[in-house]
Amino acid sequence: MLATYPIKINSTAIPFPTGWSVAPKRLANNYETEAGTRQVVVLRNARTTFSGSWTVSSRWLKKFLEFRALESFTLSVYDVTTSAYADHTVSITDDSFSYELIEGSKRVKNTEGLYRVSFDMEDF
Amino acid sequence: MYPVSAAYKLAITDPTFEYIVTGTIGNQAFDESSIVNGTFRISNQCTDSSDFNLGSVYTATLEATFRGIAIPRQEWIGKTINFGVSLKLRNGTYENIPFQPFVIREAKHSAEGVSVVAYDYMIKLDKKFKKGHFQFEGGWWGFVDEIENDTGIVVGMTDEEIEALPNGDEAVELVGSNGKLKDFATDIETYRDLVSWMAQTLGSFATINRSGELIFVPFKDENSNVDTISEEHRIAGAVFDDFVTNYNGIYVTNTATGDETYYGYDIPTLEAELTAAQATRTSLLNQLDQLEAQWQAHEITEEQYKAQKKLLKKQISNIEKRIKWLQKALSTATSEEGNYLDIGENPFVQENSTPATVQTLRVGILNALNNISYTPFTCETVFGIHYDLGDIIRFEGGHAGEDGASCCLMAFNWTLNGTYQMQGFGSDPGVPMIKTKTQKSTKAANQNAVTAMNNSGGDAGMQYSVRISENMQMVDYTVVS
């Protein structure tokens, strides 16, 4: 599905990730009743955290660094429930962004070096 | 209780709840995504928080912190918040529960957002009462018209609804024949004071309904519960008192003399009325049997049969209600336990009209209190916004006991996505609410005087009002009815 529906940030298709995970989290207030059962007020069914890692050229690293500086951006990902793109307004979470130079990649042509980039994005 | 669908009632029995908010502040729309989590709170009450009382006029408060609403600084105060809260039903749709409009009175800007405090239209009554300006003839509707004209508040009751309240069909006036406000009414400072005395005389409390209109709500019979909440729907921590609050007397302060008059139920009157009501019921039931026989014998047409049966059934139902009421009054009157309510210097029940009207109004207030038989409580649930103040709710199981408890919703404090805290207040009738030793003696002396009169054969079957001197001696008594 990633081949047909590449991940997009602000409508720009980004390179295929080498690792990709999605973690929806339910936000709720839990209460225990007099009978010992549980009652839950659901604030939001899924606040999702997306984690990805990529191996990219320095040109794409620059783009990712630009996204990181944004207060928020639109992340479009394939939604298996609707078989279509779903848009999420997200930001890159603090301290999650890191990148490292891949050893020996400086000689790879037209790349100015290859980098391993990883970061998390969270729904607003 | 706001009328909700069967699907809504089903949804509140589920373990999970999902709410959304839709509304406007001025002309700016907002929803739950504009509200900082845990800050949206509404509270209101219909009696004092310390004890039950009649004639409360409380303003509902909405507190919330908003983010991302495009209202410029210094333009928040005075804006109206209109909104409804919707609960998700099992089929995925939402059912909306409307709330009355709130007007923003305070707004503070902080890192969190804009924190506002808003009040419902009851604040319109915080206006100086125009003395000597109340010129009209007759009953309560005249007051209602004047209040609407002077404050801009809308009264959301029809003439018939007001007439159906305790004392609702009595004539009252505050202006003497010389066109001036009577002396005893000069203490009324604001329209809120006026509405409070009105509500007390009408055996009710005043509140703002979901349409933003002023209404008077009488306290209902403890068996007229709108809902039953069992232990699995109550959040742990509910507290129910071990007594049921009831009243078997009232004190009225006579402004002219400064003394107090006690009104209690007269047992022979109640007994006589109960016997008469039971006889009427028997007679009505016989008539119903006769009607059935006539119908079986084809002596009457189907139309006649149906019409007469409907009429008889209605009469039977009314007399049965009356019998229940009398039985309850009798049980309160014969019980050694019972509170009295001090209604103070209510100007409507002073010498405003013929003395007979004054007595009728005072006894009317006492009779309205007969409905009160509530267990004081504190309880939290995760639902409840469809309840209204004054609703009777039955709690069963758990700390409410096997027999359950009938409670009156007298105060609530609701937080969006949090809990709905309900409270009912009242005092233990076994421990009379004595403020001073003098009052205690007065009450005892009054009761003794009434008992003495009854025992001496006095005017059996009548209700008395007794005046007591400063040294606790009976000065005189008046036959009330």
XYZ file of C-alpha atoms in Angstrom:
605
model
C 0.000 0.000 0.000
C 2.876 2.327 0.617
C 3.775 1.860 -3.054
C 0.344 3.009 -4.267
C -0.233 5.489 -1.461
C 3.115 7.017 -0.501
C 3.139 9.002 2.743
C 2.679 12.712 2.074
C 3.590 15.703 4.155
C 1.769 18.888 3.106
C 0.837 17.088 -0.160
C 4.518 16.231 -0.954
C 5.191 12.521 -1.270
C 8.153 11.629 0.939
C 10.626 8.752 0.411
C 9.623 5.247 1.502
C 10.427 4.739 5.135
C 12.675 1.956 6.277
C 10.574 1.653 9.422
C 7.000 2.837 10.051
C 4.717 2.376 13.021
C 1.336 3.840 13.924
C 0.026 3.899 17.505
C -3.541 5.159 18.066
C -4.264 5.986 21.705
C -7.694 6.370 23.304
C -8.042 9.385 25.567
C -10.563 8.773 28.343
C -11.454 9.539 31.937
C -12.042 6.388 33.951
C -14.312 6.130 36.969
C -15.067 3.244 39.265
C -18.710 2.772 40.244
C -20.148 1.835 43.619
C -20.708 -1.663 42.231
C -17.006 -1.922 41.313
C -17.597 -1.706 37.566
C -15.890 0.871 35.369
C -17.424 3.836 33.563
C -15.481 5.686 30.949
C -15.948 9.095 29.383
C -14.192 8.953 26.054
C -12.634 12.249 25.048
C -11.192 10.989 21.804
C -11.144 7.573 20.273
C -7.723 7.780 18.652
C -4.999 10.305 19.132
C -2.360 8.760 16.926
C 1.418 8.784 17.126
C 3.297 7.983 13.899
C 6.938 6.870 14.129
C 9.123 6.515 11.078
C 12.729 6.111 9.993
C 14.228 6.823 6.626
C 17.549 6.513 4.840
C 17.825 9.614 2.720
C 20.206 11.921 0.929
C 21.256 15.229 2.441
C 18.693 16.975 0.202
C 15.824 15.082 1.896
C 17.407 15.519 5.296
C 17.166 19.250 4.678
C 13.443 18.895 3.851
C 12.792 16.864 6.985
C 14.562 19.519 9.040
C 12.235 22.088 7.476
C 9.181 20.026 8.501
C 10.590 19.783 11.993
C 10.632 23.570 12.247
C 6.940 23.794 11.345
C 4.434 24.273 14.175
C 2.083 21.871 12.411
C 1.671 20.188 9.064
C -0.716 17.818 7.307
C 0.317 14.189 7.216
C -1.576 12.091 4.670
C -1.379 8.347 5.218
C -3.225 5.338 3.878
C -6.158 4.420 6.114
C -6.935 0.686 6.001
C -10.509 1.205 7.240
C -11.483 3.481 4.364
C -8.879 2.319 1.773
C -8.018 5.940 1.078
C -5.801 8.727 2.349
C -6.611 10.106 5.781
C -5.297 13.520 6.747
C -3.878 14.198 10.206
C -2.774 17.559 11.544
C 0.428 16.699 13.359
C 3.712 18.067 14.620
C 7.035 16.379 15.193
C 7.246 15.621 18.889
C 9.987 17.220 20.950
C 13.246 15.289 21.291
C 12.150 12.584 18.860
C 14.034 13.891 15.834
C 17.492 12.440 15.212
C 19.722 11.726 12.240
C 23.093 10.129 11.701
C 25.468 9.845 8.816
C 25.789 6.369 7.403
C 29.375 5.248 7.544
C 31.101 5.272 4.169
C 28.202 7.000 2.382
C 30.126 10.143 1.610
C 31.272 8.631 -1.652
C 27.730 7.821 -2.886
C 27.232 9.981 -5.937
C 24.914 13.039 -5.914
C 23.952 12.594 -2.270
C 26.494 14.587 -0.241
C 26.238 11.605 2.107
C 23.361 9.356 3.226
C 21.606 9.848 6.520
C 19.481 7.701 8.750
C 16.623 9.973 9.984
C 13.969 9.064 12.513
C 11.229 11.028 14.239
C 7.719 10.737 15.770
C 4.686 12.768 14.776
C 1.653 13.186 16.992
C -1.923 14.228 16.213
C -3.160 17.494 17.596
C -36.015 16.344 33.243
C -35.408 17.361 29.668
C -37.403 14.938 27.474
C -34.919 12.452 26.012
C -35.424 9.583 23.577
C -35.504 5.908 24.471
C -32.154 5.562 22.671
C -30.641 8.192 24.994
C -31.945 6.370 28.065
C -30.363 3.206 26.731
C -27.071 4.982 26.012
C -26.705 6.169 29.624
C -26.800 2.584 30.810
C -23.669 1.823 28.765
C -20.238 1.869 30.381
C -18.744 4.321 27.874
C -19.801 7.867 27.183
C -18.807 10.250 24.434
C -19.888 13.891 24.443
C -19.553 16.655 21.908
C -20.329 20.345 22.337
C -21.629 22.678 19.655
C -22.302 26.326 20.195
C -21.494 29.947 19.601
C -19.869 32.764 21.569
C -21.344 35.902 20.060
C -21.245 34.974 16.385
C -18.156 32.729 16.659
C -18.826 28.995 16.511
C -17.034 26.659 18.894
C -16.919 22.957 19.663
C -15.107 20.718 22.125
C -11.813 21.215 20.287
C -11.871 24.895 21.354
C -12.226 23.996 25.039
C -9.241 23.216 27.263
C -9.826 19.746 28.720
C -11.489 19.723 32.125
C -12.316 23.436 32.231
C -15.927 23.447 30.989
C -18.077 23.468 34.114
C -21.693 24.371 34.844
C -23.222 24.637 38.292
C -26.592 25.641 39.644
C -28.771 25.040 42.684
C -32.318 25.592 43.901
C -31.945 25.804 47.684
C -29.215 26.943 50.069
C -26.255 24.590 50.313
C -26.644 24.285 54.069
C -30.295 23.284 54.283
C -33.533 23.058 52.370
C -35.402 26.317 51.865
C -38.242 27.675 49.776
C -37.984 30.571 47.362
C -34.363 30.343 46.199
C -33.369 32.361 43.151
C -29.939 31.084 42.096
C -27.990 32.014 38.974
C -26.373 29.206 37.002
C -22.645 29.638 36.390
C -20.612 28.475 33.392
C -16.835 28.480 33.635
C -14.626 27.490 30.727
C -11.264 28.117 29.109
C -11.398 28.561 25.344
C -8.597 28.486 22.782
C -8.548 29.584 19.192
C -11.754 31.641 19.233
C -11.414 34.714 17.035
C -12.795 37.281 19.451
C -10.546 40.313 19.964
C -9.396 41.386 23.410
C -11.834 43.529 25.402
C -14.743 42.188 23.400
C -15.396 38.999 25.380
C -17.388 40.456 28.256
C -21.093 40.744 27.491
C -21.045 38.128 24.712
C -23.667 35.380 24.942
C -22.694 31.704 24.894
C -25.363 29.511 23.288
C -24.628 25.793 23.232
C -25.862 22.262 23.481
C -24.114 19.098 24.588
C -24.695 15.874 22.662
C -24.245 12.316 23.825
C -23.264 9.599 21.371
C -25.959 6.946 21.069
C -25.454 3.247 20.319
C -26.143 3.755 16.608
C -23.355 6.337 16.376
C -25.624 9.392 16.126
C -25.690 12.138 18.734
C -28.621 13.415 20.793
C -28.490 17.073 21.736
C -29.339 18.385 25.212
C -29.760 22.163 25.078
C -28.644 24.565 27.801
C -29.852 28.057 28.583
C -27.838 30.997 27.203
C -25.034 32.305 29.408
C -23.667 35.857 29.350
C -19.904 36.345 29.887
C -19.166 38.520 32.913
C -15.434 37.817 33.386
C -12.697 36.952 30.903
C -9.005 36.419 31.638
C -6.225 35.848 29.121
C -3.509 33.390 30.104
C -1.116 30.837 28.661
C -3.929 28.265 28.744
C -6.356 30.405 26.746
C -9.225 32.718 27.614
C -10.921 31.733 30.879
C -14.461 33.001 31.124
C -17.112 33.080 33.828
C -20.659 33.432 32.499
C -24.078 33.575 34.148
C -27.562 32.751 32.929
C -30.327 35.356 32.539
C -31.145 35.278 36.260
C -28.639 38.140 36.608
C -31.209 40.376 34.895
C -33.053 40.338 38.217
C -30.134 42.006 40.024
C -31.688 45.366 39.395
C -33.022 47.899 41.858
C -36.721 47.362 42.470
C -38.778 50.366 41.305
C -40.786 51.077 44.390
C -44.330 52.391 44.123
C -44.406 51.560 40.486
C -46.242 48.237 40.737
C -49.743 49.242 39.768
C -52.032 46.458 38.691
C -55.007 44.507 39.823
C -55.329 40.923 40.903
C -53.133 37.887 40.916
C -49.625 36.752 40.171
C -49.790 37.452 36.477
C -49.704 41.175 37.224
C -46.351 40.765 39.007
C -45.008 38.640 36.221
C -45.882 41.304 33.623
C -44.219 44.053 35.642
C -41.070 41.990 36.184
C -40.865 41.226 32.469
C -41.282 44.935 31.604
C -38.773 46.199 34.148
C -35.970 43.649 33.815
C -36.285 42.265 30.279
C -36.449 38.728 31.617
C -39.023 36.433 29.991
C -41.272 34.315 32.182
C -41.699 30.900 30.569
C -45.019 29.944 32.138
C -48.612 30.266 31.009
C -51.354 31.729 33.225
C -52.643 28.213 33.778
C -49.220 26.913 34.822
C -48.880 29.694 37.397
C -52.405 29.065 38.649
C -51.578 25.387 39.119
C -48.771 26.237 41.585
C -49.448 26.238 45.331
C -51.261 29.554 46.055
C -51.133 30.199 42.296
C -54.810 31.119 42.056
C -54.829 33.491 45.034
C -55.076 37.264 44.702
C -52.065 39.153 45.997
C -50.972 42.735 46.019
C -48.219 44.872 47.442
C -49.728 48.256 46.654
C -52.318 49.763 48.968
C -55.520 51.535 47.951
C -53.618 54.844 48.081
C -51.477 53.613 45.188
C -48.314 53.385 47.313
C -46.297 50.334 48.163
C -47.389 48.986 51.528
C -44.979 49.527 54.420
C -44.069 45.881 54.854
C -42.908 45.613 51.236
C -40.382 48.420 51.485
C -37.571 45.969 52.307
C -37.640 44.647 48.760
C -34.416 46.008 47.282
C -34.029 44.195 43.982
C -36.191 42.217 41.592
C -34.371 39.127 42.809
C -35.761 39.808 46.319
C -39.227 40.178 44.851
C -38.992 36.961 42.828
C -37.669 35.126 45.872
C -40.680 36.137 48.009
C -42.977 35.258 45.102
C -41.368 31.837 44.723
C -41.672 31.180 48.445
C -45.352 32.108 48.467
C -45.859 29.860 45.436
C -44.242 26.969 47.363
C -41.502 26.861 44.714
C -38.025 27.905 43.697
C -37.241 30.195 40.780
C -34.823 29.115 38.086
C -33.997 29.698 34.427
C -35.173 26.950 32.080
C -33.292 25.659 29.043
C -34.869 28.336 26.862
C -33.464 31.084 29.102
C -36.841 31.902 30.673
C -37.693 32.420 34.336
C -39.888 29.686 35.778
C -41.239 28.795 39.210
C -40.860 25.127 40.040
C -42.769 23.518 42.916
C -41.158 20.746 44.948
C -42.591 17.460 43.806
C -43.865 14.430 45.637
C -41.081 11.950 46.462
C -42.823 9.227 44.438
C -42.821 11.239 41.203
C -39.269 10.206 40.363
C -38.050 10.858 36.827
C -35.331 8.228 36.955
C -33.790 5.455 39.012
C -30.016 5.230 39.374
C -28.518 2.016 40.638
C -25.108 1.417 42.172
C -23.450 0.381 38.915
C -24.256 3.793 37.476
C -23.015 5.798 40.440
C -19.364 6.648 40.872
C -17.943 5.307 44.117
C -18.205 7.830 46.924
C -21.939 8.529 47.057
C -23.300 9.506 50.474
C -26.922 9.186 51.621
C -28.206 10.457 54.948
C -29.934 8.088 57.344
C -33.028 10.290 57.635
C -35.761 11.695 55.440
C -36.363 15.424 55.675
C -39.965 16.463 56.155
C -41.809 19.460 57.509
C -44.861 19.698 59.731
C -44.907 23.393 60.435
C -43.940 26.866 59.336
C -43.191 30.082 61.138
C -44.179 33.417 59.683
C -42.899 36.683 61.133
C -45.601 39.309 61.269
C -43.869 42.486 60.174
C -46.342 44.821 61.874
C -45.901 43.361 65.374
C -42.570 41.577 65.025
C -43.985 38.381 66.532
C -44.066 34.958 64.904
C -47.013 32.763 64.033
C -46.709 29.009 63.875
C -48.783 26.950 61.468
C -49.069 23.213 61.795
C -51.420 20.553 60.541
C -54.555 19.996 62.518
C -55.082 16.271 62.927
C -58.920 16.210 63.297
C -59.312 18.283 60.107
C -57.033 15.987 58.188
C -58.798 12.892 59.543
C -62.225 14.284 58.672
C -61.080 15.203 55.193
C -59.503 11.779 54.700
C -62.715 10.013 55.727
C -64.691 12.216 53.338
C -62.217 11.596 50.497
C -62.324 7.843 51.065
C -66.136 7.944 51.006
C -66.014 9.884 47.723
C -63.669 7.294 46.270
C -66.004 4.439 47.280
C -68.936 6.271 45.735
C -67.010 6.902 42.500
C -65.977 3.237 42.324
C -69.631 2.224 42.768
C -70.622 4.574 39.985
C -68.006 2.951 37.782
C -69.437 -0.509 38.574
C -72.932 0.716 37.733
C -71.707 2.148 34.475
C -70.112 -1.190 33.567
C -73.387 -2.943 34.376
C -75.347 -0.499 32.218
C -72.949 -1.046 29.381
C -73.162 -4.827 29.703
C -76.979 -4.565 29.658
C -76.778 -2.345 26.541
C -78.640 0.427 28.337
C -76.245 3.114 27.112
C -74.437 3.761 23.849
C -70.754 3.069 23.442
C -70.052 6.799 23.202
C -71.838 7.527 26.477
C -70.063 4.632 28.151
C -66.622 5.758 27.007
C -67.162 9.417 27.894
C -68.524 8.651 31.356
C -65.852 6.084 32.067
C -63.126 8.558 31.148
C -64.634 11.200 33.438
C -65.017 8.788 36.341
C -61.479 7.462 35.959
C -60.136 10.999 36.071
C -62.159 11.794 39.200
C -60.971 8.580 40.845
C -57.366 9.336 40.020
C -57.701 12.862 41.466
C -59.322 11.671 44.670
C -56.682 8.952 45.049
C -53.971 11.584 44.768
C -55.751 13.634 47.412
C -56.065 10.589 49.684
C -52.338 9.915 49.371
C -51.604 13.540 50.139
C -53.848 13.507 53.206
C -52.406 10.231 54.466
C -48.942 11.683 54.145
C -49.896 14.947 55.865
C -51.500 12.946 58.627
C -48.448 10.767 59.083
C -46.233 13.891 59.234
C -48.601 15.605 61.623
C -48.874 12.648 63.992
C -45.136 11.970 63.901
C -43.219 13.418 66.778
C -40.429 14.231 64.398
C -40.577 16.992 61.856
C -38.886 20.183 60.898
C -40.421 23.575 60.696
C -39.534 26.096 58.053
C -38.993 29.692 59.055
C -40.287 31.696 56.130
C -39.461 35.042 57.714
C -41.066 38.344 56.814
C -42.499 37.374 53.465
C -44.371 40.532 52.352
C -46.918 38.559 50.352
C -48.278 36.830 53.433
C -48.593 39.931 55.580
C -51.807 41.897 55.952
C -51.914 42.563 52.240
C -55.479 41.716 51.469
C -58.314 40.441 53.599
C -56.954 38.459 56.578
C -58.604 35.372 55.147
C -56.351 35.544 52.090
C -53.285 35.932 54.275
C -54.228 32.823 56.229
C -54.977 30.921 53.025
C -51.586 31.873 51.594
C -49.747 30.839 54.749
C -51.531 27.501 54.954
C -50.900 27.107 51.210
C -47.148 27.284 51.879
C -47.449 24.718 54.667
C -49.434 22.412 52.380
C -46.808 22.756 49.631
C -44.210 21.483 52.113
C -46.149 18.243 52.523
C -44.574 17.048 49.282
C -41.148 17.188 50.830
C -39.925 13.843 52.003
C -36.427 13.594 50.626
C -33.198 11.925 51.662
C -30.258 14.360 51.598
C -27.460 12.994 49.409
C -24.310 13.573 47.407
C -23.667 11.470 44.341
C -21.609 11.581 41.158
C -22.363 10.020 37.801
C -20.851 10.368 34.347
C -24.221 11.394 32.894
C -26.973 13.692 34.109
C -27.140 16.835 31.977
C -30.716 15.942 31.043
C -31.860 16.316 34.659
C -33.368 19.577 35.892
C -33.251 21.085 39.361
C -36.149 19.859 41.496
C -36.276 16.467 39.738
C -36.936 13.517 42.015
C -34.395 10.754 41.461
C -34.548 7.349 43.103
C -31.285 5.747 44.090
C -31.190 2.016 44.614
C -28.716 -0.567 45.883
C -25.250 -0.024 47.326
C -25.027 2.808 49.823
C -28.611 3.870 49.012
C -29.748 0.686 50.716
C -31.981 -2.160 49.600
C -35.148 -0.079 49.920
C -33.573 2.776 48.022
C -33.771 6.492 48.665
C -35.917 9.189 47.050
C -33.858 12.303 46.555
C -34.497 15.732 45.118
C -31.849 17.243 42.850
C -31.148 20.556 44.574
C -27.670 21.328 43.243
C -25.441 20.107 40.443
C -21.900 20.709 39.303
C -21.083 19.252 35.912
C -17.726 19.103 34.174
C -17.596 18.251 30.477
C -15.965 14.814 30.078
C -15.860 14.633 33.854
C -18.609 13.946 36.318
C -22.078 15.235 37.122
C -22.188 15.869 40.847
C -25.683 15.950 42.350
C -26.677 17.055 45.817
C -29.817 17.285 47.919
C -29.970 19.065 51.264
C -32.127 18.877 54.355
C -32.080 18.483 58.104
C -32.861 15.570 60.327
C -36.479 15.967 61.478
C -35.524 14.164 64.688
C -33.180 17.018 65.553
C -35.248 20.189 65.181
C -33.439 23.061 63.521
C -33.174 25.224 66.572
C -31.209 28.396 66.202
C -31.873 29.857 69.620
C -33.402 28.726 72.835
C -36.211 31.246 72.367
C -37.231 29.706 69.076
C -37.213 26.259 70.586
C -39.479 27.430 73.404
C -41.730 29.209 70.924
C -42.153 26.082 68.869
C -42.849 23.971 71.937
C -45.302 26.546 73.288
C -47.085 26.711 69.964
C -47.414 22.976 69.775
C -48.626 22.832 73.355
C -51.228 25.489 72.654
C -52.520 23.656 69.591
C -52.631 20.361 71.495
C -54.388 22.038 74.431
C -57.028 23.462 72.135
C -57.574 20.158 70.426
C -57.826 18.322 73.720
C -60.281 20.820 75.147
C -62.557 20.033 72.254
C -61.916 23.516 70.789
C -63.089 23.832 67.255
C -62.367 20.305 66.162
C -61.736 19.933 62.483
C -60.264 23.415 62.099
C -56.750 24.719 61.501
C -55.382 27.239 63.925
C -52.842 29.965 63.894
C -51.533 30.818 67.328
C -49.847 33.953 68.607
C -47.330 33.599 71.390
C -46.198 36.328 73.745
C -42.576 36.988 74.603
C -42.835 34.887 77.759
C -44.099 31.955 75.704
C -47.722 32.200 76.665
C -50.490 31.831 74.131
C -51.944 35.290 73.428
C -54.759 34.249 71.145
C -55.507 31.974 68.261
C -57.294 32.354 64.983
C -59.204 29.706 63.110
C -57.600 29.313 59.734
C -60.011 27.082 57.894
